[in-house]
Short mmCIF file of C-alpha atoms and ligand atoms in Angstrom, two decimals:
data_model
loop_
_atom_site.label_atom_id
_atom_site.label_comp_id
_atom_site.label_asym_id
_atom_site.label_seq_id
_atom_site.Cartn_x
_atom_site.Cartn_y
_atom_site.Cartn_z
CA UNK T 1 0.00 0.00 0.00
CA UNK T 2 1.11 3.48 -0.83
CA UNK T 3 2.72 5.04 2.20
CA UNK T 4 3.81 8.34 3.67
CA UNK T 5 7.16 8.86 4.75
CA UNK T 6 8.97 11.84 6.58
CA UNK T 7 11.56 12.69 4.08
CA UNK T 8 14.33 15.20 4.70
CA UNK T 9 14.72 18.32 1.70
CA UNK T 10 18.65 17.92 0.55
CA UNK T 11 18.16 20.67 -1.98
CA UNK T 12 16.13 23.75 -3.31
CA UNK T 13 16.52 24.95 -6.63
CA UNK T 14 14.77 28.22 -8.31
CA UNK T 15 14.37 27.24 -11.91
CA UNK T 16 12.06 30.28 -12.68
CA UNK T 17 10.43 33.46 -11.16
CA UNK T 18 7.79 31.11 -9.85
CA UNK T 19 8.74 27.66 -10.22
CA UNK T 20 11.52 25.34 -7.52
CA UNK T 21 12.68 22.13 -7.97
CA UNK T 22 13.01 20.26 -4.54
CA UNK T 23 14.94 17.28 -3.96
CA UNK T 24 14.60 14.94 -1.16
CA UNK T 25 17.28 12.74 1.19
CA UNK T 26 15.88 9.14 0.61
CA UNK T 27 17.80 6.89 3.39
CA UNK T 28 18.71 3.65 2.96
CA UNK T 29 16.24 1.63 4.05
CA UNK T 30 13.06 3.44 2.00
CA UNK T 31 15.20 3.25 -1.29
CA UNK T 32 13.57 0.48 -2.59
CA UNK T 33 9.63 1.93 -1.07
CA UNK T 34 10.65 5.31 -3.26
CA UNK T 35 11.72 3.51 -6.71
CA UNK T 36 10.00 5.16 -9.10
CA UNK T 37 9.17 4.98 -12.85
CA UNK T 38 9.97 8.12 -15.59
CA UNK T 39 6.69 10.02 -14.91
CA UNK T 40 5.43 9.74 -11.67
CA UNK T 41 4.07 11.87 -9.13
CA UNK T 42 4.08 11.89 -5.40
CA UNK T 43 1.90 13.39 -2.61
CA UNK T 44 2.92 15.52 0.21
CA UNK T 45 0.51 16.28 3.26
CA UNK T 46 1.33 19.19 5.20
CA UNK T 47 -0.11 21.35 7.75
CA UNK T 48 -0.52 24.74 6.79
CA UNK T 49 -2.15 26.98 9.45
CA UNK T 50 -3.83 24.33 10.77
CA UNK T 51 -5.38 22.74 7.77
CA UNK T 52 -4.26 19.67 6.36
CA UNK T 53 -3.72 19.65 2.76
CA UNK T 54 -2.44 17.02 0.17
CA UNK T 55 -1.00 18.04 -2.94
CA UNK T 56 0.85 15.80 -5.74
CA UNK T 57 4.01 16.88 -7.48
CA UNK T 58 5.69 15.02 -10.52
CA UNK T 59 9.10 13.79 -10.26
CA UNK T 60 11.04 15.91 -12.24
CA UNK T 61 14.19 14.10 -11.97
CA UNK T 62 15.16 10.21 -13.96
CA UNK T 63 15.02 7.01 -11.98
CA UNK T 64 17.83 6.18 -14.03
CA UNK T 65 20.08 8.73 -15.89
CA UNK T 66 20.36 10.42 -12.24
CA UNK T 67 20.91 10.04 -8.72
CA UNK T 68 18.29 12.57 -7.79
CA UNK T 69 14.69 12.22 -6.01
CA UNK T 70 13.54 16.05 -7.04
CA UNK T 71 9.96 17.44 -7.89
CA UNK T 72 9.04 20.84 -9.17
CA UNK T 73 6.68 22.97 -7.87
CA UNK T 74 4.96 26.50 -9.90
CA UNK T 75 3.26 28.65 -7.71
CA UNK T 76 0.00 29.23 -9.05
CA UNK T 77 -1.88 32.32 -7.81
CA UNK T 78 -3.34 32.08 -4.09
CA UNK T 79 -1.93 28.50 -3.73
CA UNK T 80 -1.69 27.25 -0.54
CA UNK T 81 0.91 24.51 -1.23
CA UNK T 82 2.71 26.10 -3.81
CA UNK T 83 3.25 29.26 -2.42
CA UNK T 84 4.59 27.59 0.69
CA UNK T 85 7.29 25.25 -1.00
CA UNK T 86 8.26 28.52 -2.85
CA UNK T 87 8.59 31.02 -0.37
CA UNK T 88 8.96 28.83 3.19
CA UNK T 89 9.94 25.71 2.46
CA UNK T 90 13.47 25.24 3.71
CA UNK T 91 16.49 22.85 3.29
CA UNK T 92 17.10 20.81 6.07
CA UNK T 93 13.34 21.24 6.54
CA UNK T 94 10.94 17.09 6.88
CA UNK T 95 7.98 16.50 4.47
CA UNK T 96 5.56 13.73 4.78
CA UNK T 97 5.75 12.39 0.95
CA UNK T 98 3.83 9.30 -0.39
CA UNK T 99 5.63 6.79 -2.14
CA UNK T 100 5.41 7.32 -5.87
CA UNK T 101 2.57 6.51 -7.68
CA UNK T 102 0.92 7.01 -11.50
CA UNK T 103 0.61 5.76 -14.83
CA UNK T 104 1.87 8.40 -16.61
CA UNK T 105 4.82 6.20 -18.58
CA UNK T 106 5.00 3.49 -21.40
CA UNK T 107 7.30 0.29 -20.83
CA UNK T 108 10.80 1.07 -21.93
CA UNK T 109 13.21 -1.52 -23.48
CA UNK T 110 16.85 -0.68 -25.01
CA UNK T 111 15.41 -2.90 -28.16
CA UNK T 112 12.88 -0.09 -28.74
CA UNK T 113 13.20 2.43 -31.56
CA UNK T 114 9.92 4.51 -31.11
CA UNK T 115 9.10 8.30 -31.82
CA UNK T 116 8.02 9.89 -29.19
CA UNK T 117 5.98 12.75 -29.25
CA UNK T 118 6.07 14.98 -26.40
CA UNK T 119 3.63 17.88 -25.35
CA UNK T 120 4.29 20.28 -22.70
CA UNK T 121 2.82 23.49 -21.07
CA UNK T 122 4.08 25.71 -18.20
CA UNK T 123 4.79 23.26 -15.10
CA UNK T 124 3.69 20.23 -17.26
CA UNK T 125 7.44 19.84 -18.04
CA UNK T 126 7.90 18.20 -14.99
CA UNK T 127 7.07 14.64 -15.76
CA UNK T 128 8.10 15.02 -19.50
CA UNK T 129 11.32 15.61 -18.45
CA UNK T 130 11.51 12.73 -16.36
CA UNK T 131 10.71 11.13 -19.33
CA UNK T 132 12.71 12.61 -21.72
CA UNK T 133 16.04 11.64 -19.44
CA UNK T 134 15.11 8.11 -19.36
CA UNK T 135 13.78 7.62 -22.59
CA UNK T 136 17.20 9.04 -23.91
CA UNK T 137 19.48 7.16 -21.34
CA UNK T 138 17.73 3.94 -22.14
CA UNK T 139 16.62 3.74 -26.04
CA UNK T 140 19.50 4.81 -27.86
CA UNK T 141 17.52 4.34 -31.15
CA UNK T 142 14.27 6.14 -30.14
CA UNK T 143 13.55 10.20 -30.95
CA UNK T 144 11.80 12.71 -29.27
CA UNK T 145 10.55 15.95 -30.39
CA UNK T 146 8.72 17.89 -27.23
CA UNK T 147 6.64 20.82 -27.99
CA UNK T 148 6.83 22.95 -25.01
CA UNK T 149 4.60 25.94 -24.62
CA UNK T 150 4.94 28.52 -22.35
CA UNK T 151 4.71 32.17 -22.11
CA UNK T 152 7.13 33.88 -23.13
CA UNK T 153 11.48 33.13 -22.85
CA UNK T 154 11.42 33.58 -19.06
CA UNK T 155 8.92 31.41 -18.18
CA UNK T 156 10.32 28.27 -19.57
CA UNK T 157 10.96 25.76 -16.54
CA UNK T 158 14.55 23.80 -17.09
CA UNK T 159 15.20 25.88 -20.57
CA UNK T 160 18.95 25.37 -19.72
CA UNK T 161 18.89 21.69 -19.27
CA UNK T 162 16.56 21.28 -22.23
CA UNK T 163 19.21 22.83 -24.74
CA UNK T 164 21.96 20.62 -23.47
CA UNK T 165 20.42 17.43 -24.02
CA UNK T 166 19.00 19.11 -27.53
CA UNK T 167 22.95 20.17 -28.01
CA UNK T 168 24.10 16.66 -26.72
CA UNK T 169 21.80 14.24 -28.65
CA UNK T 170 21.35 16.38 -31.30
CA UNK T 171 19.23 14.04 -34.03
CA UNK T 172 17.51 12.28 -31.63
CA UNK T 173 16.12 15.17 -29.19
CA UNK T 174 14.56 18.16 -30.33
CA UNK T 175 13.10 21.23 -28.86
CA UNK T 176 10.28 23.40 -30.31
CA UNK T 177 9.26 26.27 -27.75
CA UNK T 178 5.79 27.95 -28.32
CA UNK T 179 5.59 31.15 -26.78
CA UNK T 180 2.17 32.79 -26.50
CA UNK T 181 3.81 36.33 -26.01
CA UNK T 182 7.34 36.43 -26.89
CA UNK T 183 9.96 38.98 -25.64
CA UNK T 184 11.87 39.52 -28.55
CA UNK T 185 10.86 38.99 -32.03
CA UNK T 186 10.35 35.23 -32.72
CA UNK T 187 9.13 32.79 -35.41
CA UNK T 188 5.20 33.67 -36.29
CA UNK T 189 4.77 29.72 -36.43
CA UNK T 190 5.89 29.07 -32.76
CA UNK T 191 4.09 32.33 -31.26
CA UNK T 192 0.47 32.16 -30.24
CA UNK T 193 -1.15 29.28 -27.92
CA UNK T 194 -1.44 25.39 -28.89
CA UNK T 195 -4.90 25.89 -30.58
CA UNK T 196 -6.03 22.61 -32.71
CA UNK T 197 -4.53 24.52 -36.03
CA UNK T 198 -1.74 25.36 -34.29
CA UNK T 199 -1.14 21.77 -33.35
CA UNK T 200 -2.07 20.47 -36.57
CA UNK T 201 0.23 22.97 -38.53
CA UNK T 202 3.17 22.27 -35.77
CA UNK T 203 2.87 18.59 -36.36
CA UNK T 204 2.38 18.84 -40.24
CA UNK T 205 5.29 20.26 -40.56
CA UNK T 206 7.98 19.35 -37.79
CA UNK T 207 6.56 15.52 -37.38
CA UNK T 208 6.47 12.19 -40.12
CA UNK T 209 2.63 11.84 -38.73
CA UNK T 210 2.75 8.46 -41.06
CA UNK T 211 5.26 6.74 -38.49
CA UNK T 212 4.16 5.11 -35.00
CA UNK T 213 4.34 7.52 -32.31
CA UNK T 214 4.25 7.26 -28.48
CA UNK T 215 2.85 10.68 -27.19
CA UNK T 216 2.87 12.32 -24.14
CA UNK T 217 0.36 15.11 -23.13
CA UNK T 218 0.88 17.22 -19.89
CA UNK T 219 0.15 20.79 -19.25
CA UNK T 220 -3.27 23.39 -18.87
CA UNK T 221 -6.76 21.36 -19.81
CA UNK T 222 -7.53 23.25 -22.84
CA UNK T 223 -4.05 22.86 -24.43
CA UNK T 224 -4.55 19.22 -23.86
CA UNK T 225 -7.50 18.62 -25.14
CA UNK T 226 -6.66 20.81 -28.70
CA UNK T 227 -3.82 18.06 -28.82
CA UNK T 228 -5.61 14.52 -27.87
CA UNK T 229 -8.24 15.86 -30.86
CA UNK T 230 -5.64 17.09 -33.32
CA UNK T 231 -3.36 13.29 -32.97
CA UNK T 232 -6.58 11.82 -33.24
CA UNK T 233 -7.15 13.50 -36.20
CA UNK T 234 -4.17 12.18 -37.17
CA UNK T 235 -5.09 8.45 -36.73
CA UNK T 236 -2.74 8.00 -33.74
CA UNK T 237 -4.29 5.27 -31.70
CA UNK T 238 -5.76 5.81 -28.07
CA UNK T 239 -3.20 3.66 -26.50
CA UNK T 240 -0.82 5.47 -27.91
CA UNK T 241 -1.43 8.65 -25.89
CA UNK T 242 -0.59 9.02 -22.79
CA UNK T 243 -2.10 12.51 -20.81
CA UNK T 244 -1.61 14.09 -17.16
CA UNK T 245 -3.83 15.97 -15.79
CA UNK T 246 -2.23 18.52 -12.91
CA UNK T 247 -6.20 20.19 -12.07
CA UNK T 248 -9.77 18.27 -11.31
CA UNK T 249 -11.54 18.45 -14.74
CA UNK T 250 -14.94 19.50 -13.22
CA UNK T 251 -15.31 21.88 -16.32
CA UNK T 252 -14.77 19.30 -18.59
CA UNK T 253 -17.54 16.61 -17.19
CA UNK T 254 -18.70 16.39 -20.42
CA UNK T 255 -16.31 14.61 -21.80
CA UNK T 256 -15.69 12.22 -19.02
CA UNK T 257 -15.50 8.83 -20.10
CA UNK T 258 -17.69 7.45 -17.14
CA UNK T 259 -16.85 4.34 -16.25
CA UNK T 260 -20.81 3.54 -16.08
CA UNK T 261 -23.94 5.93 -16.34
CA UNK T 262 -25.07 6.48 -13.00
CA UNK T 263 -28.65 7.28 -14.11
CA UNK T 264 -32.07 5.42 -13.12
CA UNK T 265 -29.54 3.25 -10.95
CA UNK T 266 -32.36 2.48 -7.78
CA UNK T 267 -30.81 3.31 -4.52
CA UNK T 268 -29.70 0.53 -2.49
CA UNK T 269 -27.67 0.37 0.83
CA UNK T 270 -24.65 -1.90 0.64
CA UNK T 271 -22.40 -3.36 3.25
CA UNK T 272 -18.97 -2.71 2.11
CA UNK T 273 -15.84 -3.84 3.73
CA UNK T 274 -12.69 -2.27 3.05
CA UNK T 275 -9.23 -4.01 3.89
CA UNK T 276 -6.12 -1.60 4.89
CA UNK T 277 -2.78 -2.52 5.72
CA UNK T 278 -4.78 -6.18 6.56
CA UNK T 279 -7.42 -4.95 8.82
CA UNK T 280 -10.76 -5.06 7.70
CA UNK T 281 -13.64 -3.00 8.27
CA UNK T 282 -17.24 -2.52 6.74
CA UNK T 283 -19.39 0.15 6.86
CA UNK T 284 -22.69 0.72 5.05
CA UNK T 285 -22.93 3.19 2.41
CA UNK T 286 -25.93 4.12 -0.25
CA UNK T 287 -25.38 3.69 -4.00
CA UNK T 288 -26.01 7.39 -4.38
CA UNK T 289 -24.35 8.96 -1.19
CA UNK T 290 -20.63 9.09 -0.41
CA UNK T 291 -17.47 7.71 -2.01
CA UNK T 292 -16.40 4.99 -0.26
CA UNK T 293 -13.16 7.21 -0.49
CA UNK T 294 -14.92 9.77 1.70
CA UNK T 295 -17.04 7.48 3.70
CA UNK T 296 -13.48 6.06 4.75
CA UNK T 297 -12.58 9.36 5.99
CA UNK T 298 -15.17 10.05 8.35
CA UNK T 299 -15.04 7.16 9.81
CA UNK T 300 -11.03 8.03 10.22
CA UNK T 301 -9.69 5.19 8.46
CA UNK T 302 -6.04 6.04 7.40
CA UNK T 303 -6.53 5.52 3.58
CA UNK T 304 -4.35 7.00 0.93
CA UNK T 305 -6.15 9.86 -1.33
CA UNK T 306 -4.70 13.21 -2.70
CA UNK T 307 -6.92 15.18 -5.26
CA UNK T 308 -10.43 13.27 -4.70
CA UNK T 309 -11.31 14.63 -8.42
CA UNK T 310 -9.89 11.35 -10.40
CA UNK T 311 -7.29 13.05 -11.74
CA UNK T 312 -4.54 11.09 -9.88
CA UNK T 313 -4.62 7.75 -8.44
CA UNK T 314 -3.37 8.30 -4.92
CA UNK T 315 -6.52 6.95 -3.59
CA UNK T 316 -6.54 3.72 -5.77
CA UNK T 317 -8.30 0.30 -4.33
CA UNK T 318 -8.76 -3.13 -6.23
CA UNK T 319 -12.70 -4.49 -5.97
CA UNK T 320 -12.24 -8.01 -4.21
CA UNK T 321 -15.62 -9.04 -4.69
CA UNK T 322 -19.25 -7.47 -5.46
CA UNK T 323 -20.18 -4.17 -8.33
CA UNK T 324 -19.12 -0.65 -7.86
CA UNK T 325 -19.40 1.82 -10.44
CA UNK T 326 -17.12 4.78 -10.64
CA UNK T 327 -18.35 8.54 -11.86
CA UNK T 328 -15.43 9.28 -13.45
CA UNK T 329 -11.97 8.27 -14.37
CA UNK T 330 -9.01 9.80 -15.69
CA UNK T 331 -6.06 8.27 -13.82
CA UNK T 332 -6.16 4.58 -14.20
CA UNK T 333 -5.84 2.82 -17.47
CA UNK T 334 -8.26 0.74 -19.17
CA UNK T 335 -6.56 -2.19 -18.26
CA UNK T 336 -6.29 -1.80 -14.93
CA UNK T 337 -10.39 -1.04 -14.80
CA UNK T 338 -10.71 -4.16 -16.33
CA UNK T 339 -8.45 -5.67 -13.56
CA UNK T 340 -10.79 -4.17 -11.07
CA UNK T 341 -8.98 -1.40 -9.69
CA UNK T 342 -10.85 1.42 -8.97
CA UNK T 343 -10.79 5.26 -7.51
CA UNK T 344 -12.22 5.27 -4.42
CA UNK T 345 -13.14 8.71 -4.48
CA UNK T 346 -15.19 8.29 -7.27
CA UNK T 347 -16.29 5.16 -6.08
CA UNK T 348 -20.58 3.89 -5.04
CA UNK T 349 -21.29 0.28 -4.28
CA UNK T 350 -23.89 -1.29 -6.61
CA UNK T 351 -24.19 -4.89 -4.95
CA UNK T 352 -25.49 -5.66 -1.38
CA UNK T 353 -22.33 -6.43 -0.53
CA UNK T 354 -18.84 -5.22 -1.92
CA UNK T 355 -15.37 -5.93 -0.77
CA UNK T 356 -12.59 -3.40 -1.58
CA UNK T 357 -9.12 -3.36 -0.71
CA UNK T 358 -5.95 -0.78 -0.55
CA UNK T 359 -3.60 -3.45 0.29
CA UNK T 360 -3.50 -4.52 -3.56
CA UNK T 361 -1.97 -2.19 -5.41
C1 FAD X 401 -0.87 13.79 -10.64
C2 FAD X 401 -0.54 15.26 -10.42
C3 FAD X 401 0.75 15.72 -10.62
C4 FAD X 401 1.06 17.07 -10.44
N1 FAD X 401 2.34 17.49 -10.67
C5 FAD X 401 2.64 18.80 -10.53
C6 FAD X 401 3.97 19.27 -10.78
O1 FAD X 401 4.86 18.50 -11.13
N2 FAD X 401 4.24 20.60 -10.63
C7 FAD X 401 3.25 21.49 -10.24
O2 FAD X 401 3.57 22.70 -10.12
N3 FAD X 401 2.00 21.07 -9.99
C8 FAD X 401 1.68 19.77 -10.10
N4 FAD X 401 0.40 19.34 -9.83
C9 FAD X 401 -0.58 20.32 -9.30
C10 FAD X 401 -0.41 20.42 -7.76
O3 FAD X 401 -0.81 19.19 -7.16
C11 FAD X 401 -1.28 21.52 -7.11
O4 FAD X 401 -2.59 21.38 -7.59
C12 FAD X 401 -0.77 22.91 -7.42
O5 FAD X 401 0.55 23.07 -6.91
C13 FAD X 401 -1.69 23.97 -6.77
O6 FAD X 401 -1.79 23.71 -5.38
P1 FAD X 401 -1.97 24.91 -4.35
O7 FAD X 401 -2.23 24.32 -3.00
O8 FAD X 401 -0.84 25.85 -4.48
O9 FAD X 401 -3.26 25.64 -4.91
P2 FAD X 401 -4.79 25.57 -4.31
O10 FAD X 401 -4.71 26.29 -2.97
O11 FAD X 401 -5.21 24.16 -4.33
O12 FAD X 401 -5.54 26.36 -5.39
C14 FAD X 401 -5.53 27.78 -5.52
C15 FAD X 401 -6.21 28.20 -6.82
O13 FAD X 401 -5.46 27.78 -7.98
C16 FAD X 401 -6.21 26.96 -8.85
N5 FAD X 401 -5.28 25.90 -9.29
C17 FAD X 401 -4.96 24.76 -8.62
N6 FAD X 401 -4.03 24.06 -9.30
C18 FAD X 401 -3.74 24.76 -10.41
C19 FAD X 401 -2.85 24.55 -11.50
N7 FAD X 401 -2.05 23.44 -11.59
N8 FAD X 401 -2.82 25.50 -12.47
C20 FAD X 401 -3.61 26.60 -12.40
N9 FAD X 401 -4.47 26.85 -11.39
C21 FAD X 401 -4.54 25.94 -10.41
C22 FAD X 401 -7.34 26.43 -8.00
O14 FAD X 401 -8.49 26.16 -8.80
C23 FAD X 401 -7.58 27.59 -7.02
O15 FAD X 401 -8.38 28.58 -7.60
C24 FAD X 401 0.06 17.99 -10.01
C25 FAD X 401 -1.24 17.51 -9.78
C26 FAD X 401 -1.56 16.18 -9.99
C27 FAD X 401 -2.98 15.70 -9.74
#
């Protein structure tokens, strides 16, 4: 089961006016608890003036090309969390971090000689160049071309270390920044925002769209969804892209892929028992009232959760026995729905009785 640890803050880097990268001690004995794949997230919980608040942050660093545990945080205006790791936060200083979690990664092999197809915006960079490390470190005869939007110049999060790998593996890697308001005069075709015909242009001319490609989506909803439409336009296959969303997608419910209408479903009460850390306990809960994610909660169960608004998985279970239908779903993969796994905070009991369990993930 996904776990938080107190984990010491080795180093604090400002990587823009607004952004730090933070990298964590891991000792000895949690090394193997804190292995993580290229893409991943993890949650911290913290007390801020008495309120307890969770709050994921990719790992910005590569499992494998470095020796680094290091996330990156952008403030974003009135944050609670990020304004704290950006103006308070201090080395030297413990945070409670989960281990790392997500699916935000495809299988790599040194065999492999994909395209990849990377798509960044603002703090989105963070996993992406998690990936972009690894992917290079590990498939010498793979390419990557990330289109990174941002701003303008100054807001582009590890610019630096982006043109040295570009300079280093020149041919394999390249960079295309979008700026939506450059500072000095730039290319027309790389200033504006990544619109659908700006996508479409972008990859018509910059990308062989008649190859395979693995793609990569991370960065402000609207940006994201211009590019999932546009590569579909483009024939590239579902499976083939991979997206991360940093914000609930309340104002996109209409394009939710529910798991399962919940319409005209009667109300029932079900006895559900939940198993954590090998304890079990069962509580009833309605089909139409609380997750069993929240139901959890008030009853002070310990069980791990982070955005409750199914954009991460923090608060993933696996069904043991009995129906539950989720109301949406934008973390897990298809395949691991089919295996059962659910997010509890989404999550209503449909059968009399349901088992559910944390413990299997
Ligand atoms: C899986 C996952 C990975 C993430 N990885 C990163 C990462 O690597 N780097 C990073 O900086 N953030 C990342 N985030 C976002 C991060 O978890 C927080 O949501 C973000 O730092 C804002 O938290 P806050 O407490 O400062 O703001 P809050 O106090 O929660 O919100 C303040 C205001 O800002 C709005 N808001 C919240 N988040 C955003 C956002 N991302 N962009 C614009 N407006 C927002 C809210 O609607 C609210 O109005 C990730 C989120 C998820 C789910």
């Amino acid at each position: 089961m996904a776990k938080f640890h107190s984990l010491t803050v080795s180093n604090i880097r400002k990587e823009t006016d607004d952004c730090v990268s933070i990298s964590f001690n891991i000792p000895d004995n949690l090394k193997e608890e804190f292995r993580f794949i290229q893409g991943q997230y993890v949650t911290l919980k913290m007390n801020i003036e008495g309120e307890e608040l969770r709050r994921s942050y990719s790992l910005c660093s590569s499992p494998i090309a470095e020796n680094d545990f290091r996330i990156a945080s952008k403030k974003v205006s009135n944050g609670k969390v990020s304004n704290f790791l950006f103006e308070r936060l201090k080395v030297g200083d413990s945070l409670e971090v989960m281990t790392p979690m997500g699916n935000f990664y495809s299988k790599l092999d040194p065999s492999h000689s994909k395209n990849y197809l990377l798509f960044a915006g603002g703090s989105g960079i963070t996993p992406v160049f998690s990936i972009i490390k690894t992917v290079l470190n590990v498939e010498k005869d793979s390419t990557i071309k990330l289109f990174f939007g941002n701003k303008d110049e100054s807001s582009v999060i590890f610019k630096e270390a982006l043109n040295d790998l570009e300079k280093k593996h020149s041919g394999r890697f390249g960079v295309y920044h979008i700026f939506e308001k450059p500072q000095k005069p730039y290319s027309p075709d790389l200033t504006g925002l990544l619109t659908r015909e700006k996508t479409e242009e972008l990859l018509s001319k910059h990308v062989e769209m008649d190859k395979p490609q693995e793609c990569f989506i991370c960065g402000p909803l609207p940006m994201m969804n211009n590019i999932k439409d546009t590569l579909e336009k483009f024939q590239v296959p579902k499976e083939s892209i991979h997206i991360e969303y940093f914000t609930t997608v309340l104002e996109d419910i209409a394009r939710a892929e529910k798991v399962e209408i919940q319409n005209n479903i009667p109300e029932t009460i079900s006895n559900v028992t939940v198993i954590l850390d090998g304890s079990e306990t069962t509580f009833k809960i309605k089909s139409t009232g609380k997750s069993i994610l929240d139901t959890c909660i008030d009853n002070d169960l310990d069980v791990p959760f982070a955005c409750k608004g199914a954009v991460c998985c923090t608060c993933k279970a696996k069904i043991i026995s009995g129906k539950v239908t989720m109301d949406m779903n934008y973390a897990l993969t298809s395949h691991e729905v089919t295996m059962g796994y659910i997010l509890t905070c989404q999550s209503h009991p449909q059968s009399e009785n349901v088992t559910v369990s944390y413990d299997e993930i």
